[in-house]
Amino acid sequence: MKHPVLPTDEQHPLPFYLAMEEWVARHLPPDDYFFVWRVNPTVICGRNQDIEKEVNLPYCHSNGINIVRRRSGGGCVYADMDNWMFSYITPDEEVSTTFSRYTSIVADMLSSLGFEATASGRNDIFIGDRKVAGNAFYHIPGRSIVHGTMLCDFNPERMANAITPSRAKLESKAVQSVPSHITCLKKEGMKMTVEEFGRYAVDYITGGDDIILSADDIAEIKTIEQNYYSPEYFMGRHNRCHGAASGTEIHRHIRLENAGEFDIFIGLNERREIDNLRISGDFFAVGDIENKLINPLKRIEYSFSSLSAAISSLDPSSVIRGLDRESLLTLLI
């Protein structure tokens, strides 16, 4: 495992590190890469989430908490200087294999420090029955990128106030608030400082196989970084989808155990055909939602029989992890 290293200790905003992942994936030779980073208080939203529903915007603005949208799926996470963000880039493009290998590596690293760590669920790492790390995933051609949090310490009040998960998600986890199912390394007895833990994680996982990036590399990363500040990208696809002016709007909110949480908006025209369709949530997209799911369902009559026939030719699991044809029909009808 190789370790891309920045040439200076300069602190960067979160989009820089997301851009660094992309740069590593697109410019370095095929191999496994891992690096860690920290940021000032930031809420990081999944690629398919509705930010206005998932984030307490007034609280974040008044408390100096930045808000960023990443390219991977999954739910919102809160990050600050009390936790490390981990980035893993690999040529392996199979989702389950990549997640399993990466979460096992990180769990083994925690176990080497004496924690009873296990990889669990879709993308999480637990100590006991509480989550200490969550991860998300996305593809670019020829590469997979996994990134996530590692909580060394955290402020429960700030985390709970910054992120506003739906009641369905909380009930599915049988908890009453965001922090109640979360732990951190300090609470579990870690004696290291946050900085010492970061160095240990890198050394354990990469063995000190460093690749020092150049000033030209940093300039290219900063060019990629600018894409994350685009207002259209930040607001997301859902704000470019509107209901038919003379038709009917249908809103559905469903949580599927093996796939995640979905907010569905369907705009019907006067002939009861799907004119607009929006699918947002904390699911993991592994394919092109727009072209492989949404566009094939447009102009289809909004009825069980018509949608069943249309879905029979689709492969939802190749687009959204854990979503099969029956589940897709459940989301729509």
Short mmCIF file of C-alpha atoms in Angstrom, two decimals, residues 48-311:
data_model
loop_
_atom_site.label_atom_id
_atom_site.label_comp_id
_atom_site.label_asym_id
_atom_site.label_seq_id
_atom_site.Cartn_x
_atom_site.Cartn_y
_atom_site.Cartn_z
CA ASN A 48 -27.49 11.89 -3.83
CA GLN A 49 -28.72 13.65 -0.70
CA ASP A 50 -30.99 16.67 -0.46
CA ILE A 51 -28.81 19.02 1.60
CA GLU A 52 -31.71 21.18 2.75
CA LYS A 53 -33.38 18.11 4.32
CA GLU A 54 -30.28 16.49 5.78
CA VAL A 55 -28.37 19.45 7.21
CA ASN A 56 -29.34 22.04 9.82
CA LEU A 57 -28.25 24.93 7.63
CA PRO A 58 -28.94 27.81 10.09
CA TYR A 59 -27.00 26.03 12.84
CA CYS A 60 -24.04 25.31 10.56
CA HIS A 61 -23.91 28.85 9.21
CA SER A 62 -24.10 30.43 12.68
CA ASN A 63 -21.45 28.09 14.12
CA GLY A 64 -18.91 28.32 11.32
CA ILE A 65 -19.44 24.76 10.07
CA ASN A 66 -18.66 24.31 6.38
CA ILE A 67 -20.92 22.20 4.17
CA VAL A 68 -19.54 20.14 1.26
CA ARG A 69 -20.99 17.59 -1.14
CA ARG A 70 -18.81 14.57 -1.96
CA ARG A 71 -18.99 12.35 -5.05
CA SER A 72 -19.74 9.15 -3.15
CA GLY A 73 -23.12 8.01 -1.88
CA GLY A 74 -24.15 7.37 1.71
CA GLY A 75 -25.28 9.79 4.40
CA CYS A 76 -24.07 13.00 5.98
CA VAL A 77 -21.09 12.93 8.33
CA TYR A 78 -19.59 15.60 10.56
CA ALA A 79 -15.82 16.08 10.61
CA ASP A 80 -13.45 18.31 12.55
CA MET A 81 -9.92 18.26 13.94
CA ASP A 82 -10.91 15.62 16.52
CA ASN A 83 -11.23 12.94 13.86
CA TRP A 84 -9.25 11.66 10.91
CA MET A 85 -10.59 11.18 7.44
CA PHE A 86 -9.20 8.11 5.65
CA SER A 87 -8.85 7.81 1.86
CA TYR A 88 -8.26 4.54 -0.01
CA ILE A 89 -7.83 4.26 -3.79
CA THR A 90 -7.60 0.91 -5.57
CA PRO A 91 -7.84 -0.52 -9.11
CA ASP A 92 -10.46 -3.03 -7.88
CA GLU A 93 -13.88 -1.95 -9.17
CA GLU A 94 -16.10 -4.55 -7.46
CA VAL A 95 -17.99 -2.78 -4.65
CA SER A 96 -18.40 -5.56 -2.10
CA THR A 97 -14.83 -6.81 -2.48
CA THR A 98 -13.38 -3.31 -2.16
CA PHE A 99 -15.43 -2.43 0.92
CA SER A 100 -14.71 -5.76 2.58
CA ARG A 101 -10.95 -5.58 2.03
CA TYR A 102 -10.67 -1.96 3.14
CA THR A 103 -12.84 -2.20 6.26
CA SER A 104 -10.98 -5.38 7.27
CA ILE A 105 -7.63 -3.59 6.96
CA VAL A 106 -8.83 -0.70 9.14
CA ALA A 107 -10.45 -3.03 11.69
CA ASP A 108 -7.18 -5.00 11.91
CA MET A 109 -5.29 -1.75 12.51
CA LEU A 110 -7.63 -0.89 15.39
CA SER A 111 -7.36 -4.42 16.76
CA SER A 112 -3.57 -4.05 16.83
CA LEU A 113 -4.14 -1.24 19.35
CA GLY A 114 -6.27 -3.46 21.55
CA PHE A 115 -9.74 -2.38 20.40
CA GLU A 116 -12.41 -5.03 19.79
CA ALA A 117 -13.04 -3.74 16.27
CA THR A 118 -15.16 -5.40 13.58
CA ALA A 119 -16.30 -4.50 10.07
CA SER A 120 -20.10 -4.48 10.02
CA GLY A 121 -23.12 -3.45 7.97
CA ARG A 122 -22.92 -1.85 4.56
CA ASN A 123 -19.86 0.24 5.25
CA ASP A 124 -19.17 0.65 8.97
CA ILE A 125 -16.55 -0.29 11.54
CA PHE A 126 -17.71 -0.95 15.09
CA ILE A 127 -16.10 -1.21 18.50
CA GLY A 128 -18.51 -3.39 20.42
CA ASP A 129 -22.01 -2.40 19.33
CA ARG A 130 -21.21 1.24 18.46
CA LYS A 131 -19.92 2.73 15.25
CA VAL A 132 -16.49 4.35 15.26
CA ALA A 133 -16.03 4.72 11.47
CA GLY A 134 -18.32 4.99 8.47
CA ASN A 135 -17.24 4.82 4.84
CA ALA A 136 -18.52 5.66 1.38
CA PHE A 137 -17.54 4.57 -2.12
CA TYR A 138 -17.52 5.69 -5.74
CA HIS A 139 -16.04 4.73 -9.11
CA ILE A 140 -14.08 6.59 -11.69
CA PRO A 141 -12.92 4.70 -14.81
CA GLY A 142 -10.48 2.01 -13.73
CA ARG A 143 -10.42 2.99 -10.05
CA SER A 144 -12.49 2.80 -6.88
CA ILE A 145 -12.31 5.36 -4.08
CA VAL A 146 -13.35 4.62 -0.50
CA HIS A 147 -13.27 7.37 2.10
CA GLY A 148 -14.60 7.76 5.61
CA THR A 149 -14.32 9.01 9.15
CA MET A 150 -12.40 7.69 12.13
CA LEU A 151 -13.66 9.26 15.34
CA CYS A 152 -10.86 9.89 17.82
CA ASP A 153 -13.11 12.21 19.85
CA PHE A 154 -16.32 14.14 19.12
CA ASN A 155 -18.70 16.77 20.41
CA PRO A 156 -22.14 15.04 20.65
CA GLU A 157 -24.09 18.30 20.81
CA ARG A 158 -22.45 19.80 17.74
CA MET A 159 -22.81 16.58 15.74
CA ALA A 160 -26.49 16.18 16.68
CA ASN A 161 -27.31 19.79 15.84
CA ALA A 162 -25.43 19.92 12.53
CA ILE A 163 -27.02 16.84 10.95
CA THR A 164 -30.77 16.25 10.81
CA PRO A 165 -31.39 12.58 9.87
CA SER A 166 -34.91 11.42 9.17
CA ARG A 167 -37.06 9.70 11.76
CA ALA A 168 -37.07 6.56 9.59
CA LYS A 169 -33.29 6.27 9.84
CA LEU A 170 -33.27 6.77 13.60
CA GLU A 171 -36.06 4.26 14.12
CA SER A 172 -34.31 1.70 11.90
CA LYS A 173 -31.28 1.93 14.19
CA ALA A 174 -33.45 1.90 17.36
CA VAL A 175 -31.79 5.07 18.66
CA GLN A 176 -33.10 8.45 19.74
CA SER A 177 -30.30 10.71 18.49
CA VAL A 178 -27.29 10.74 16.18
CA PRO A 179 -24.57 10.31 18.84
CA SER A 180 -26.28 7.53 20.80
CA HIS A 181 -25.09 4.76 18.45
CA ILE A 182 -21.61 6.26 17.96
CA THR A 183 -18.42 5.88 19.97
CA CYS A 184 -14.90 7.27 19.63
CA LEU A 185 -11.40 5.99 20.29
CA LYS A 186 -10.88 8.29 23.27
CA LYS A 187 -14.06 6.99 24.93
CA GLU A 188 -12.85 3.43 24.27
CA GLY A 189 -9.59 4.08 26.12
CA MET A 190 -7.13 5.34 23.48
CA LYS A 191 -4.00 6.78 25.15
CA MET A 192 -2.51 8.29 21.98
CA THR A 193 -3.06 11.87 20.91
CA VAL A 194 -5.06 12.45 17.72
CA GLU A 195 -1.82 13.24 15.88
CA GLU A 196 -0.07 10.10 17.15
CA PHE A 197 -2.97 7.93 16.08
CA GLY A 198 -2.90 9.37 12.56
CA ARG A 199 0.79 8.56 12.20
CA TYR A 200 0.25 5.06 13.57
CA ALA A 201 -2.60 4.36 11.14
CA VAL A 202 -0.50 5.43 8.13
CA ASP A 203 2.54 3.43 9.25
CA TYR A 204 0.49 0.30 9.98
CA ILE A 205 -1.45 0.36 6.70
CA THR A 206 1.22 1.59 4.27
CA GLY A 207 4.46 0.49 5.96
CA GLY A 208 5.98 3.91 5.25
CA ASP A 209 5.91 3.52 1.45
CA ASP A 210 5.68 7.28 0.78
CA ILE A 211 5.18 9.10 -2.52
CA ILE A 212 5.94 12.83 -2.10
CA LEU A 213 3.77 15.00 -4.33
CA SER A 214 5.30 17.96 -6.15
CA ALA A 215 4.22 21.58 -6.40
CA ASP A 216 2.91 20.86 -9.92
CA ASP A 217 0.86 17.96 -8.52
CA ILE A 218 -0.66 20.29 -5.92
CA ALA A 219 -1.57 22.81 -8.62
CA GLU A 220 -3.39 20.08 -10.56
CA ILE A 221 -5.24 19.01 -7.41
CA LYS A 222 -6.35 22.60 -6.78
CA THR A 223 -7.74 22.77 -10.31
CA ILE A 224 -9.88 19.67 -9.62
CA GLU A 225 -10.88 21.18 -6.26
CA GLN A 226 -12.72 24.03 -7.94
CA ASN A 227 -15.35 21.61 -9.26
CA TYR A 228 -16.59 21.04 -5.70
CA TYR A 229 -17.46 24.73 -5.31
CA SER A 230 -19.81 24.82 -8.31
CA PRO A 231 -23.29 25.92 -7.08
CA GLU A 232 -24.97 23.44 -9.45
CA TYR A 233 -22.88 20.55 -8.13
CA PHE A 234 -23.35 21.60 -4.51
CA MET A 235 -27.13 21.83 -4.72
CA GLY A 236 -27.34 18.50 -6.54
CA ARG A 237 -29.46 16.87 -9.21
CA HIS A 238 -32.67 17.05 -7.19
CA ASN A 239 -32.88 20.83 -7.60
CA ARG A 240 -32.88 20.47 -11.39
CA CYS A 241 -35.98 18.27 -11.33
CA HIS A 242 -39.43 19.82 -11.25
CA GLY A 243 -42.93 18.46 -11.44
CA ALA A 244 -45.09 18.80 -14.52
CA ALA A 245 -46.88 22.13 -14.42
CA SER A 246 -50.30 20.67 -15.27
CA GLY A 247 -49.89 17.21 -13.73
CA THR A 248 -49.53 15.52 -10.34
CA GLU A 249 -46.64 15.38 -7.89
CA ILE A 250 -45.97 12.27 -5.80
CA HIS A 251 -43.53 12.22 -2.90
CA ARG A 252 -42.43 8.99 -1.22
CA HIS A 253 -39.96 8.35 1.60
CA ILE A 254 -38.87 4.75 2.18
CA ARG A 255 -36.00 3.04 3.95
CA LEU A 256 -34.88 -0.32 2.52
CA GLU A 257 -32.83 -2.39 4.93
CA ASN A 258 -30.24 -3.58 2.40
CA ALA A 259 -30.05 -0.45 0.27
CA GLY A 260 -30.55 2.66 2.39
CA GLU A 261 -32.91 5.59 2.62
CA PHE A 262 -34.75 6.96 -0.42
CA ASP A 263 -36.67 10.14 -1.14
CA ILE A 264 -38.67 9.74 -4.33
CA PHE A 265 -40.25 12.59 -6.27
CA ILE A 266 -42.44 11.72 -9.26
CA GLY A 267 -43.94 14.34 -11.53
CA LEU A 268 -46.80 13.09 -13.72
CA ASN A 269 -48.13 14.80 -16.81
CA GLU A 270 -51.80 15.06 -17.76
CA ARG A 271 -51.70 11.56 -19.29
CA ARG A 272 -50.49 10.07 -15.97
CA GLU A 273 -47.05 9.37 -17.44
CA ILE A 274 -43.83 9.96 -15.53
CA ASP A 275 -42.60 13.33 -16.67
CA ASN A 276 -39.93 13.87 -14.01
CA LEU A 277 -38.33 11.51 -11.52
CA ARG A 278 -35.93 12.27 -8.71
CA ILE A 279 -34.22 9.66 -6.52
CA SER A 280 -32.23 11.01 -3.58
CA GLY A 281 -31.03 9.53 -0.30
CA ASP A 282 -28.11 7.94 1.51
CA PHE A 283 -27.78 4.91 -0.78
CA PHE A 284 -24.59 3.92 -2.60
CA ALA A 285 -24.74 4.59 -6.31
CA VAL A 286 -22.45 2.31 -8.32
CA GLY A 287 -23.74 3.25 -11.79
CA ASP A 288 -25.32 6.06 -13.79
CA ILE A 289 -28.68 6.74 -12.08
CA GLU A 290 -29.80 9.27 -14.66
CA ASN A 291 -29.29 7.13 -17.76
CA LYS A 292 -29.83 3.64 -16.36
CA LEU A 293 -32.79 4.19 -14.02
CA ILE A 294 -34.44 7.57 -14.40
CA ASN A 295 -34.51 8.11 -18.18
CA PRO A 296 -35.83 4.59 -19.00
CA LEU A 297 -38.83 5.23 -16.72
CA LYS A 298 -39.82 8.57 -18.20
CA ARG A 299 -42.97 8.62 -20.35
CA ILE A 300 -44.05 5.34 -18.73
CA GLU A 301 -47.66 5.21 -17.54
CA TYR A 302 -47.83 5.46 -13.74
CA SER A 303 -49.47 2.11 -13.07
CA PHE A 304 -48.30 -1.12 -11.48
CA SER A 305 -48.50 -3.11 -14.71
CA SER A 306 -46.72 -0.54 -16.89
CA LEU A 307 -43.94 0.09 -14.39
CA SER A 308 -43.49 -3.64 -13.76
CA ALA A 309 -43.02 -4.20 -17.49
CA ALA A 310 -40.56 -1.30 -17.78
CA ILE A 311 -38.51 -2.38 -14.75
#
